[in-house]
PDB file of C-alpha atoms in Angstrom:
ATOM      1  CA  MET A  13      12.961  11.394 -14.430  1.00 32.00           C
ATOM      2  CA  HIS A  14      15.300  13.805 -12.720  1.00 32.00           C
ATOM      3  CA  ARG A  15      17.186  12.181  -9.857  1.00 34.00           C
ATOM      4  CA  ARG A  16      18.563  13.912  -6.846  1.00 33.00           C
ATOM      5  CA  HIS A  17      20.127  12.693  -3.651  1.00 37.00           C
ATOM      6  CA  CYS A  18      18.489  13.482  -0.349  1.00 41.00           C
ATOM      7  CA  SER A  19      20.774  14.812   2.372  1.00 38.00           C
ATOM      8  CA  PRO A  20      20.195  13.497   5.903  1.00 38.00           C
ATOM      9  CA  SER A  21      18.372  15.729   8.358  1.00 38.00           C
ATOM     10  CA  SER A  22      20.544  17.339  10.987  1.00 35.00           C
ATOM     11  CA  SER A  23      17.673  17.501  13.475  1.00 36.00           C
ATOM     12  CA  GLY A  24      17.946  15.319  16.550  1.00 37.00           C
ATOM     13  CA  SER A  25      14.492  16.113  17.903  1.00 38.00           C
ATOM     14  CA  ARG A  26      11.370  13.983  17.602  1.00 45.00           C
ATOM     15  CA  PRO A  27       8.859  16.262  15.877  1.00 51.00           C
ATOM     16  CA  GLY A  28       5.895  13.896  15.555  1.00 59.00           C
ATOM     17  CA  TRP A  29       3.547  13.931  12.547  1.00 58.00           C
ATOM     18  CA  ALA A  30       4.062  17.109  10.522  1.00 60.00           C
ATOM     19  CA  ASP A  31       1.225  19.180   9.112  1.00 58.00           C
ATOM     20  CA  GLY A  32       1.130  19.544   5.334  1.00 61.00           C
ATOM     21  CA  ALA A  33       4.277  17.493   4.693  1.00 75.00           C
ATOM     22  CA  ARG A  34       4.783  15.687   1.397  1.00 90.00           C
ATOM     23  CA  LEU A  35       5.383  11.959   1.555  1.00 97.00           C
ATOM     24  CA  LYS A  36       9.032  11.212   0.780  1.00 98.00           C
ATOM     25  CA  ALA A  37       9.451   7.996  -1.222  1.00 98.00           C
ATOM     26  CA  PHE A  38      12.939   6.617  -1.848  1.00 98.00           C
ATOM     27  CA  TYR A  39      13.735   4.457  -4.883  1.00 97.00           C
ATOM     28  CA  CYS A  40      16.709   2.461  -6.174  1.00 95.00           C
ATOM     29  CA  ASP A  41      15.175   0.386  -8.971  1.00 92.00           C
ATOM     30  CA  HIS A  42      17.696   1.722 -11.516  1.00 87.00           C
ATOM     31  CA  PHE A  43      20.370  -0.254  -9.618  1.00 84.00           C
ATOM     32  CA  GLU A  44      18.834  -3.429 -10.997  1.00 80.00           C
ATOM     33  CA  LEU A  45      20.219  -6.775  -9.954  1.00 80.00           C
ATOM     34  CA  PRO A  46      21.113  -8.914 -12.988  1.00 79.00           C
ATOM     35  CA  LEU A  47      19.295 -12.247 -12.771  1.00 86.00           C
ATOM     36  CA  PRO A  48      19.351 -15.244 -15.087  1.00 83.00           C
ATOM     37  CA  GLU A  49      16.404 -15.943 -17.360  1.00 82.00           C
ATOM     38  CA  GLY A  50      13.513 -17.534 -15.501  1.00 81.00           C
ATOM     39  CA  HIS A  51      14.690 -16.566 -11.998  1.00 88.00           C
ATOM     40  CA  ALA A  52      11.861 -16.684  -9.444  1.00 85.00           C
ATOM     41  CA  PHE A  53      12.482 -13.271  -7.865  1.00 92.00           C
ATOM     42  CA  PRO A  54      10.211 -10.530  -9.343  1.00 92.00           C
ATOM     43  CA  MET A  55      12.927  -7.880  -9.798  1.00 92.00           C
ATOM     44  CA  SER A  56      10.812  -5.865 -12.246  1.00 93.00           C
ATOM     45  CA  LYS A  57       8.334  -4.984  -9.468  1.00 95.00           C
ATOM     46  CA  TYR A  58      10.616  -2.189  -8.241  1.00 96.00           C
ATOM     47  CA  ARG A  59      10.771  -0.429 -11.611  1.00 96.00           C
ATOM     48  CA  LEU A  60       7.029  -0.859 -12.192  1.00 97.00           C
ATOM     49  CA  LEU A  61       6.194   0.404  -8.705  1.00 98.00           C
ATOM     50  CA  HIS A  62       8.443   3.445  -9.127  1.00 98.00           C
ATOM     51  CA  GLU A  63       6.756   4.240 -12.451  1.00 98.00           C
ATOM     52  CA  GLN A  64       3.263   3.984 -10.957  1.00 98.00           C
ATOM     53  CA  VAL A  65       4.147   6.010  -7.867  1.00 98.00           C
ATOM     54  CA  ALA A  66       5.640   8.667 -10.154  1.00 98.00           C
ATOM     55  CA  ALA A  67       2.402   8.737 -12.151  1.00 98.00           C
ATOM     56  CA  HIS A  68       0.416   9.475  -8.957  1.00 98.00           C
ATOM     57  CA  ALA A  69       3.046  11.617  -7.209  1.00 97.00           C
ATOM     58  CA  ALA A  70       1.575  15.047  -7.912  1.00 97.00           C
ATOM     59  CA  ARG A  71      -1.968  14.050  -6.940  1.00 96.00           C
ATOM     60  CA  TRP A  72      -0.930  12.104  -3.836  1.00 96.00           C
ATOM     61  CA  GLY A  73       1.646  14.638  -2.634  1.00 96.00           C
ATOM     62  CA  ILE A  74       4.718  12.432  -3.029  1.00 97.00           C
ATOM     63  CA  GLU A  75       8.324  13.516  -3.440  1.00 97.00           C
ATOM     64  CA  LEU A  76      10.517  10.853  -5.069  1.00 98.00           C
ATOM     65  CA  LEU A  77      14.159  10.766  -3.974  1.00 98.00           C
ATOM     66  CA  GLU A  78      17.196   8.610  -4.698  1.00 97.00           C
ATOM     67  CA  PRO A  79      18.961   7.488  -1.510  1.00 97.00           C
ATOM     68  CA  PRO A  80      22.706   7.162  -1.028  1.00 97.00           C
ATOM     69  CA  ALA A  81      24.119   3.707  -0.391  1.00 98.00           C
ATOM     70  CA  ALA A  82      24.386   2.493   3.176  1.00 98.00           C
ATOM     71  CA  THR A  83      27.940   3.176   4.330  1.00 98.00           C
ATOM     72  CA  LEU A  84      30.410   0.588   5.540  1.00 98.00           C
ATOM     73  CA  ASP A  85      29.845   1.854   9.084  1.00 98.00           C
ATOM     74  CA  ASP A  86      26.099   1.350   8.630  1.00 98.00           C
ATOM     75  CA  LEU A  87      26.615  -2.253   7.550  1.00 98.00           C
ATOM     76  CA  LEU A  88      29.132  -3.068  10.295  1.00 98.00           C
ATOM     77  CA  ARG A  89      26.828  -1.894  13.077  1.00 98.00           C
ATOM     78  CA  VAL A  90      24.663  -4.903  12.181  1.00 98.00           C
ATOM     79  CA  HIS A  91      26.635  -7.480  10.205  1.00 98.00           C
ATOM     80  CA  ASP A  92      29.826  -9.437  10.761  1.00 98.00           C
ATOM     81  CA  ARG A  93      32.898  -7.763   9.248  1.00 98.00           C
ATOM     82  CA  GLY A  94      34.007 -10.929   7.478  1.00 98.00           C
ATOM     83  CA  TYR A  95      30.567 -11.436   5.937  1.00 98.00           C
ATOM     84  CA  VAL A  96      30.367  -7.824   4.772  1.00 98.00           C
ATOM     85  CA  GLN A  97      33.872  -7.914   3.307  1.00 98.00           C
ATOM     86  CA  SER A  98      33.166 -11.151   1.459  1.00 98.00           C
ATOM     87  CA  MET A  99      30.123  -9.510  -0.109  1.00 98.00           C
ATOM     88  CA  LEU A 100      32.028  -6.390  -1.091  1.00 98.00           C
ATOM     89  CA  ASP A 101      34.985  -8.196  -2.676  1.00 98.00           C
ATOM     90  CA  GLY A 102      33.147 -11.203  -4.116  1.00 97.00           C
ATOM     91  CA  SER A 103      34.890 -13.824  -1.976  1.00 98.00           C
ATOM     92  CA  VAL A 104      31.548 -14.959  -0.517  1.00 98.00           C
ATOM     93  CA  THR A 105      31.053 -18.718  -0.767  1.00 97.00           C
ATOM     94  CA  ALA A 106      28.858 -20.345  -3.372  1.00 97.00           C
ATOM     95  CA  ALA A 107      26.943 -22.022  -0.526  1.00 98.00           C
ATOM     96  CA  MET A 108      26.084 -18.630   0.980  1.00 98.00           C
ATOM     97  CA  MET A 109      24.900 -17.295  -2.367  1.00 97.00           C
ATOM     98  CA  ARG A 110      22.713 -20.382  -2.835  1.00 96.00           C
ATOM     99  CA  ARG A 111      21.184 -19.663   0.564  1.00 97.00           C
ATOM    100  CA  ILE A 112      20.500 -16.089  -0.500  1.00 97.00           C
ATOM    101  CA  GLY A 113      19.177 -17.147  -3.907  1.00 96.00           C
ATOM    102  CA  PHE A 114      20.996 -14.592  -6.089  1.00 95.00           C
ATOM    103  CA  PRO A 115      24.198 -14.851  -8.109  1.00 94.00           C
ATOM    104  CA  TRP A 116      26.929 -12.574  -6.741  1.00 95.00           C
ATOM    105  CA  SER A 117      27.744  -9.448  -8.742  1.00 94.00           C
ATOM    106  CA  VAL A 118      29.012  -5.936  -8.075  1.00 95.00           C
ATOM    107  CA  ARG A 119      25.564  -4.657  -9.049  1.00 94.00           C
ATOM    108  CA  MET A 120      23.894  -6.995  -6.549  1.00 95.00           C
ATOM    109  CA  VAL A 121      26.029  -5.551  -3.744  1.00 96.00           C
ATOM    110  CA  GLU A 122      25.364  -1.958  -4.832  1.00 96.00           C
ATOM    111  CA  ARG A 123      21.639  -2.550  -5.068  1.00 96.00           C
ATOM    112  CA  SER A 124      21.587  -4.147  -1.622  1.00 97.00           C
ATOM    113  CA  ARG A 125      23.436  -1.155  -0.168  1.00 98.00           C
ATOM    114  CA  ARG A 126      21.104   1.289  -1.932  1.00 97.00           C
ATOM    115  CA  SER A 127      18.038  -0.565  -0.664  1.00 97.00           C
ATOM    116  CA  SER A 128      19.386  -0.306   2.892  1.00 98.00           C
ATOM    117  CA  GLY A 129      20.191   3.362   2.260  1.00 98.00           C
ATOM    118  CA  GLY A 130      16.578   3.878   1.213  1.00 98.00           C
ATOM    119  CA  THR A 131      15.323   2.520   4.522  1.00 98.00           C
ATOM    120  CA  ILE A 132      17.806   4.668   6.450  1.00 98.00           C
ATOM    121  CA  MET A 133      16.587   7.752   4.611  1.00 98.00           C
ATOM    122  CA  ALA A 134      12.921   6.770   4.974  1.00 98.00           C
ATOM    123  CA  LEU A 135      13.371   6.444   8.732  1.00 98.00           C
ATOM    124  CA  ARG A 136      15.171   9.778   8.956  1.00 98.00           C
ATOM    125  CA  ALA A 137      12.438  11.408   6.869  1.00 98.00           C
ATOM    126  CA  ALA A 138       9.717   9.823   8.999  1.00 98.00           C
ATOM    127  CA  LEU A 139      11.315  11.274  12.123  1.00 97.00           C
ATOM    128  CA  ASP A 140      10.816  14.703  10.514  1.00 95.00           C
ATOM    129  CA  ASP A 141       7.473  14.226   8.747  1.00 95.00           C
ATOM    130  CA  GLY A 142       5.708  11.377  10.550  1.00 96.00           C
ATOM    131  CA  VAL A 143       5.724   8.894   7.669  1.00 97.00           C
ATOM    132  CA  ALA A 144       7.960   8.035   4.700  1.00 98.00           C
ATOM    133  CA  VAL A 145       8.445   5.038   2.418  1.00 98.00           C
ATOM    134  CA  ASN A 146      11.185   3.036   0.759  1.00 98.00           C
ATOM    135  CA  LEU A 147       9.975   1.488  -2.505  1.00 98.00           C
ATOM    136  CA  ALA A 148      12.285  -1.466  -1.778  1.00 97.00           C
ATOM    137  CA  GLY A 149      13.618  -3.031   1.434  1.00 98.00           C
ATOM    138  CA  GLY A 150      12.164  -5.557   3.843  1.00 98.00           C
ATOM    139  CA  THR A 151      15.197  -7.871   3.730  1.00 98.00           C
ATOM    140  CA  HIS A 152      14.450  -9.444   7.108  1.00 98.00           C
ATOM    141  CA  HIS A 153      16.083 -12.855   6.570  1.00 98.00           C
ATOM    142  CA  ALA A 154      19.639 -11.473   6.712  1.00 98.00           C
ATOM    143  CA  GLY A 155      21.324 -12.190  10.041  1.00 98.00           C
ATOM    144  CA  HIS A 156      24.640 -11.244  11.631  1.00 98.00           C
ATOM    145  CA  ALA A 157      26.967 -13.312   9.436  1.00 98.00           C
ATOM    146  CA  ARG A 158      24.593 -14.635   6.810  1.00 98.00           C
ATOM    147  CA  GLY A 159      22.024 -13.806   4.209  1.00 98.00           C
ATOM    148  CA  GLY A 160      19.054 -15.872   3.132  1.00 97.00           C
ATOM    149  CA  GLY A 161      15.748 -15.844   1.297  1.00 97.00           C
ATOM    150  CA  TYR A 162      16.731 -13.111  -1.240  1.00 97.00           C
ATOM    151  CA  CYS A 163      18.128 -10.953   1.599  1.00 98.00           C
ATOM    152  CA  VAL A 164      21.765  -9.778   1.662  1.00 98.00           C
ATOM    153  CA  PHE A 165      21.762  -7.039   4.331  1.00 98.00           C
ATOM    154  CA  ASN A 166      18.996  -6.439   6.891  1.00 98.00           C
ATOM    155  CA  ASP A 167      17.837  -2.955   5.918  1.00 98.00           C
ATOM    156  CA  ALA A 168      15.377  -2.397   8.788  1.00 98.00           C
ATOM    157  CA  ILE A 169      17.910  -3.173  11.513  1.00 98.00           C
ATOM    158  CA  ILE A 170      20.608  -1.219   9.661  1.00 98.00           C
ATOM    159  CA  ALA A 171      18.280   1.810   9.658  1.00 98.00           C
ATOM    160  CA  ALA A 172      17.427   1.311  13.333  1.00 98.00           C
ATOM    161  CA  ARG A 173      21.101   1.186  14.319  1.00 98.00           C
ATOM    162  CA  HIS A 174      21.842   4.204  12.114  1.00 98.00           C
ATOM    163  CA  VAL A 175      19.368   6.484  13.887  1.00 98.00           C
ATOM    164  CA  GLN A 176      20.483   5.192  17.267  1.00 98.00           C
ATOM    165  CA  ALA A 177      24.137   5.886  16.421  1.00 98.00           C
ATOM    166  CA  HIS A 178      23.278   9.420  15.263  1.00 98.00           C
ATOM    167  CA  GLY A 179      21.179  10.208  18.323  1.00 98.00           C
ATOM    168  CA  LEU A 180      17.938  10.547  16.352  1.00 98.00           C
ATOM    169  CA  ALA A 181      15.983   7.839  18.193  1.00 98.00           C
ATOM    170  CA  SER A 182      16.734   5.524  21.095  1.00 98.00           C
ATOM    171  CA  ARG A 183      14.091   2.813  20.827  1.00 98.00           C
ATOM    172  CA  LEU A 184      12.580   1.317  17.663  1.00 98.00           C
ATOM    173  CA  LEU A 185       9.664  -0.984  16.938  1.00 98.00           C
ATOM    174  CA  VAL A 186       9.833  -3.320  13.918  1.00 98.00           C
ATOM    175  CA  VAL A 187       6.325  -4.237  12.722  1.00 98.00           C
ATOM    176  CA  ASP A 188       6.950  -7.112  10.321  1.00 98.00           C
ATOM    177  CA  LEU A 189       3.844  -8.024   8.300  1.00 98.00           C
ATOM    178  CA  ASP A 190       5.567 -10.013   5.581  1.00 98.00           C
ATOM    179  CA  VAL A 191       4.061 -13.502   5.278  1.00 98.00           C
ATOM    180  CA  HIS A 192       7.413 -14.986   6.343  1.00 98.00           C
ATOM    181  CA  HIS A 193       8.850 -14.804   9.839  1.00 98.00           C
ATOM    182  CA  GLY A 194      11.546 -12.139  10.316  1.00 97.00           C
ATOM    183  CA  ASP A 195      14.208 -14.598  11.480  1.00 98.00           C
ATOM    184  CA  GLY A 196      17.178 -12.355  10.717  1.00 98.00           C
ATOM    185  CA  SER A 197      15.693  -9.408  12.579  1.00 98.00           C
ATOM    186  CA  ALA A 198      14.847 -11.590  15.581  1.00 98.00           C
ATOM    187  CA  GLU A 199      18.403 -12.948  15.654  1.00 98.00           C
ATOM    188  CA  LEU A 200      19.998  -9.517  15.351  1.00 98.00           C
ATOM    189  CA  CYS A 201      17.906  -7.956  18.130  1.00 98.00           C
ATOM    190  CA  ALA A 202      17.840 -10.850  20.610  1.00 97.00           C
ATOM    191  CA  GLY A 203      18.620  -9.640  24.102  1.00 93.00           C
ATOM    192  CA  ASP A 204      18.469  -5.948  23.160  1.00 97.00           C
ATOM    193  CA  ASP A 205      15.321  -4.210  24.362  1.00 96.00           C
ATOM    194  CA  SER A 206      16.102  -1.028  22.397  1.00 98.00           C
ATOM    195  CA  ILE A 207      14.671  -2.685  19.245  1.00 98.00           C
ATOM    196  CA  PHE A 208      11.361  -4.510  19.721  1.00 98.00           C
ATOM    197  CA  THR A 209      10.557  -7.036  16.968  1.00 98.00           C
ATOM    198  CA  PHE A 210       6.939  -7.937  16.189  1.00 98.00           C
ATOM    199  CA  SER A 211       6.406 -10.522  13.448  1.00 98.00           C
ATOM    200  CA  MET A 212       2.969 -11.667  12.273  1.00 98.00           C
ATOM    201  CA  HIS A 213       3.423 -14.413   9.699  1.00 98.00           C
ATOM    202  CA  ALA A 214       2.267 -17.772   8.384  1.00 97.00           C
ATOM    203  CA  ALA A 215       3.296 -20.356  10.973  1.00 97.00           C
ATOM    204  CA  ARG A 216       4.355 -23.299   8.802  1.00 95.00           C
ATOM    205  CA  ILE A 217       6.311 -21.892   5.884  1.00 96.00           C
ATOM    206  CA  TYR A 218       9.894 -20.630   5.339  1.00 96.00           C
ATOM    207  CA  PRO A 219      12.057 -20.179   7.317  1.00 96.00           C
ATOM    208  CA  ALA A 220      12.094 -23.549   9.067  1.00 94.00           C
ATOM    209  CA  ASN A 221      14.036 -22.124  12.013  1.00 95.00           C
ATOM    210  CA  LYS A 222      12.205 -19.186  13.579  1.00 97.00           C
ATOM    211  CA  PRO A 223      14.180 -17.639  16.437  1.00 97.00           C
ATOM    212  CA  PRO A 224      11.782 -15.836  18.780  1.00 98.00           C
ATOM    213  CA  SER A 225      10.879 -12.227  18.104  1.00 98.00           C
ATOM    214  CA  ASP A 226       9.794 -10.090  21.049  1.00 98.00           C
ATOM    215  CA  LEU A 227       6.238 -10.764  19.872  1.00 98.00           C
ATOM    216  CA  ASP A 228       5.411 -13.511  17.379  1.00 98.00           C
ATOM    217  CA  VAL A 229       1.972 -14.266  15.953  1.00 98.00           C
ATOM    218  CA  GLY A 230       1.972 -17.399  13.810  1.00 98.00           C
ATOM    219  CA  LEU A 231      -1.123 -17.691  11.614  1.00 98.00           C
ATOM    220  CA  GLN A 232      -2.655 -20.860  10.254  1.00 97.00           C
ATOM    221  CA  ALA A 233      -2.696 -21.556   6.518  1.00 97.00           C
ATOM    222  CA  GLY A 234      -5.796 -20.147   4.862  1.00 97.00           C
ATOM    223  CA  SER A 235      -6.269 -17.301   7.356  1.00 97.00           C
ATOM    224  CA  SER A 236      -8.669 -14.737   5.872  1.00 97.00           C
ATOM    225  CA  ASP A 237      -8.954 -10.942   6.025  1.00 98.00           C
ATOM    226  CA  ALA A 238     -11.134 -11.194   9.122  1.00 98.00           C
ATOM    227  CA  ASP A 239      -8.746 -13.571  10.913  1.00 97.00           C
ATOM    228  CA  TYR A 240      -5.707 -11.493  10.064  1.00 98.00           C
ATOM    229  CA  LEU A 241      -7.153  -8.094  10.894  1.00 98.00           C
ATOM    230  CA  ASP A 242      -8.506  -9.384  14.195  1.00 98.00           C
ATOM    231  CA  GLN A 243      -5.044 -10.643  15.193  1.00 98.00           C
ATOM    232  CA  LEU A 244      -3.469  -7.360  14.098  1.00 98.00           C
ATOM    233  CA  ALA A 245      -5.976  -5.313  16.099  1.00 98.00           C
ATOM    234  CA  ARG A 246      -5.204  -7.447  19.173  1.00 98.00           C
ATOM    235  CA  HIS A 247      -1.416  -7.532  18.935  1.00 98.00           C
ATOM    236  CA  LEU A 248      -0.256  -4.263  17.337  1.00 98.00           C
ATOM    237  CA  PRO A 249      -1.342  -2.171  20.358  1.00 98.00           C
ATOM    238  CA  GLN A 250       0.562  -4.625  22.585  1.00 98.00           C
ATOM    239  CA  ALA A 251       3.705  -4.179  20.485  1.00 98.00           C
ATOM    240  CA  ILE A 252       3.407  -0.399  20.593  1.00 98.00           C
ATOM    241  CA  LEU A 253       2.847  -0.413  24.358  1.00 98.00           C
ATOM    242  CA  ARG A 254       5.612  -2.886  25.172  1.00 98.00           C
ATOM    243  CA  SER A 255       8.223  -1.368  22.856  1.00 98.00           C
ATOM    244  CA  HIS A 256       8.254   2.143  24.375  1.00 98.00           C
ATOM    245  CA  ALA A 257       9.411   3.106  20.887  1.00 98.00           C
ATOM    246  CA  ASP A 258      10.391   6.463  19.423  1.00 98.00           C
ATOM    247  CA  ALA A 259       9.628   5.304  15.856  1.00 98.00           C
ATOM    248  CA  VAL A 260       8.395   2.330  13.831  1.00 98.00           C
ATOM    249  CA  LEU A 261       9.851   0.399  10.907  1.00 98.00           C
ATOM    250  CA  TYR A 262       6.918  -1.206   9.058  1.00 98.00           C
ATOM    251  CA  LEU A 263       7.553  -4.138   6.688  1.00 98.00           C
ATOM    252  CA  ALA A 264       4.471  -4.153   4.442  1.00 98.00           C
ATOM    253  CA  GLY A 265       4.734  -7.463   2.613  1.00 97.00           C
ATOM    254  CA  ALA A 266       2.554  -8.135  -0.417  1.00 98.00           C
ATOM    255  CA  ASP A 267       2.890 -11.881   0.150  1.00 97.00           C
ATOM    256  CA  PRO A 268      -0.006 -12.456   2.588  1.00 98.00           C
ATOM    257  CA  TRP A 269      -2.159 -12.033  -0.556  1.00 98.00           C
ATOM    258  CA  GLU A 270      -4.309 -15.020  -1.473  1.00 97.00           C
ATOM    259  CA  GLY A 271      -2.593 -15.448  -4.864  1.00 97.00           C
ATOM    260  CA  ASP A 272       1.013 -15.440  -3.666  1.00 96.00           C
ATOM    261  CA  ARG A 273       3.116 -18.419  -4.764  1.00 95.00           C
ATOM    262  CA  LEU A 274       5.237 -18.586  -1.589  1.00 95.00           C
ATOM    263  CA  GLY A 275       2.621 -17.689   1.025  1.00 96.00           C
ATOM    264  CA  SER A 276      -0.239 -19.647   2.565  1.00 96.00           C
ATOM    265  CA  LEU A 277      -2.613 -16.919   3.764  1.00 97.00           C
ATOM    266  CA  ARG A 278      -5.771 -15.774   1.991  1.00 98.00           C
ATOM    267  CA  LEU A 279      -5.880 -12.000   2.297  1.00 98.00           C
ATOM    268  CA  THR A 280      -7.527  -9.969  -0.441  1.00 98.00           C
ATOM    269  CA  LYS A 281      -6.140  -6.731  -1.826  1.00 98.00           C
ATOM    270  CA  PRO A 282      -8.732  -4.653   0.087  1.00 98.00           C
ATOM    271  CA  GLY A 283      -7.810  -6.620   3.210  1.00 98.00           C
ATOM    272  CA  LEU A 284      -4.144  -5.741   2.773  1.00 98.00           C
ATOM    273  CA  ALA A 285      -5.009  -2.080   2.248  1.00 98.00           C
ATOM    274  CA  GLU A 286      -7.004  -2.189   5.494  1.00 98.00           C
ATOM    275  CA  ARG A 287      -3.979  -3.751   7.205  1.00 98.00           C
ATOM    276  CA  ASP A 288      -1.880  -0.775   6.075  1.00 98.00           C
ATOM    277  CA  ARG A 289      -4.525   1.712   7.171  1.00 98.00           C
ATOM    278  CA  GLN A 290      -4.663   0.139  10.623  1.00 98.00           C
ATOM    279  CA  VAL A 291      -0.878   0.315  11.023  1.00 98.00           C
ATOM    280  CA  PHE A 292      -0.683   3.971   9.980  1.00 98.00           C
ATOM    281  CA  GLN A 293      -3.662   4.890  12.148  1.00 97.00           C
ATOM    282  CA  ALA A 294      -2.204   3.132  15.210  1.00 97.00           C
ATOM    283  CA  CYS A 295       1.167   4.808  14.729  1.00 97.00           C
ATOM    284  CA  ARG A 296      -0.415   8.223  14.225  1.00 95.00           C
ATOM    285  CA  GLN A 297      -2.577   7.839  17.329  1.00 96.00           C
ATOM    286  CA  ALA A 298       0.514   6.874  19.342  1.00 96.00           C
ATOM    287  CA  GLY A 299       2.512   9.776  17.890  1.00 96.00           C
ATOM    288  CA  LEU A 300       5.045   7.362  16.390  1.00 98.00           C
ATOM    289  CA  PRO A 301       6.843   8.201  13.131  1.00 98.00           C
ATOM    290  CA  VAL A 302       6.710   5.238  10.746  1.00 98.00           C
ATOM    291  CA  ALA A 303       9.091   4.306   7.922  1.00 98.00           C
ATOM    292  CA  THR A 304       7.472   1.813   5.558  1.00 98.00           C
ATOM    293  CA  VAL A 305       9.273  -0.667   3.307  1.00 98.00           C
ATOM    294  CA  MET A 306       7.712  -2.921   0.693  1.00 96.00           C
ATOM    295  CA  ALA A 307       9.041  -6.374   1.759  1.00 96.00           C
ATOM    296  CA  GLY A 308       8.084  -9.598  -0.066  1.00 95.00           C
ATOM    297  CA  GLY A 309       5.662 -10.469  -2.838  1.00 96.00           C
ATOM    298  CA  TYR A 310       5.717 -13.459  -5.214  1.00 96.00           C
ATOM    299  CA  ALA A 311       2.444 -13.469  -7.124  1.00 96.00           C
ATOM    300  CA  PRO A 312       2.548 -15.173 -10.549  1.00 95.00           C
ATOM    301  CA  ALA A 313       1.661 -11.849 -12.218  1.00 95.00           C
ATOM    302  CA  VAL A 314       4.056  -9.104 -11.120  1.00 96.00           C
ATOM    303  CA  GLN A 315       1.355  -6.461 -11.566  1.00 97.00           C
ATOM    304  CA  ASP A 316      -0.568  -7.959  -8.642  1.00 98.00           C
ATOM    305  CA  ILE A 317       2.464  -7.375  -6.404  1.00 98.00           C
ATOM    306  CA  VAL A 318       2.786  -3.823  -7.710  1.00 98.00           C
ATOM    307  CA  ASP A 319      -0.921  -3.156  -7.094  1.00 98.00           C
ATOM    308  CA  ILE A 320      -0.577  -4.182  -3.438  1.00 98.00           C
ATOM    309  CA  HIS A 321       2.575  -2.126  -2.871  1.00 98.00           C
ATOM    310  CA  LEU A 322       1.008   0.870  -4.608  1.00 98.00           C
ATOM    311  CA  ARG A 323      -1.956   0.715  -2.236  1.00 98.00           C
ATOM    312  CA  THR A 324       0.493   0.726   0.682  1.00 98.00           C
ATOM    313  CA  VAL A 325       2.125   3.885  -0.674  1.00 98.00           C
ATOM    314  CA  HIS A 326      -1.305   5.442  -1.185  1.00 98.00           C
ATOM    315  CA  GLU A 327      -2.323   4.667   2.410  1.00 97.00           C
ATOM    316  CA  ALA A 328       0.931   6.233   3.592  1.00 97.00           C
ATOM    317  CA  SER A 329       0.227   9.358   1.532  1.00 96.00           C
ATOM    318  CA  LYS A 330      -3.287   9.603   2.962  1.00 93.00           C
ATOM    319  CA  SER A 331      -1.836   9.407   6.473  1.00 89.00           C
ATOM    320  CA  VAL A 332       0.343  12.419   5.744  1.00 82.00           C
ATOM    321  CA  ALA A 333      -2.522  14.313   4.146  1.00 67.00           C
ATOM    322  CA  SER A 334      -4.833  13.690   7.098  1.00 66.00           C
ATOM    323  CA  ASN A 335      -2.688  15.687   9.509  1.00 55.00           C
TER     324      ASN A 335
END
């Protein structure tokens, strides 16, 4: 497939949801992280998702774009200089890499920067078109001077700080619907009301330490579609109202699915698609641009993860088409 880089928009205005726009989808799966045989992380999901989105792109009105890497300035707005430098030059400790769960490599660092660049570009595109997606991202366990849980850099907060620094948006809402609590995001935004963090997650799974988000909803193990969607319908409008946001970063995890190995909720695939529809509808009704990232997913069969993420992309494309 032909690759081209997408140049950032120079517009500083907030245009709302555009009529007739194509959904921009950013991908970086060709910067694949080398993992040892039998590693638990489903790295192939990014390539498979890109392939399936490409197969539907013409019919769904999707434009696939390769993002640039997040710059050093982008990273340093969020992360500790010493931590970033140790990642770039490979001096990071073995203990830190064990916490993250990946072996260090130059390709790992490049992929992490590209994934963050994809979320930056998705947010910039959403500010123009109303909605855009990154086919990676959702690395919400990375904090100021640490990574964790397969997360090196916190792409959502990096993107939020990027648009703030460039005068494109002042206030952001992070809607984190991964099954795991967004501990890194909560840590990074504590005491700063310009980024409102909303995390709806399973209450009694990783991470053990859950610093408070601006709005946390901890769900009991075994929560069903009906339970989950009821809580979302109750709390998402609160988050939108309280955030006074200019735009939304939506972490659409596949891991609330009933078959996920690392989750404890019992959502079906149609239930997850309805979750996505509700988020896009609420953002559209509020006039809030929304950048969507794929976040976690650890089903035994990688195709189940891809199916869920593909439905998220489809719901995003339908939101654009409905304007």
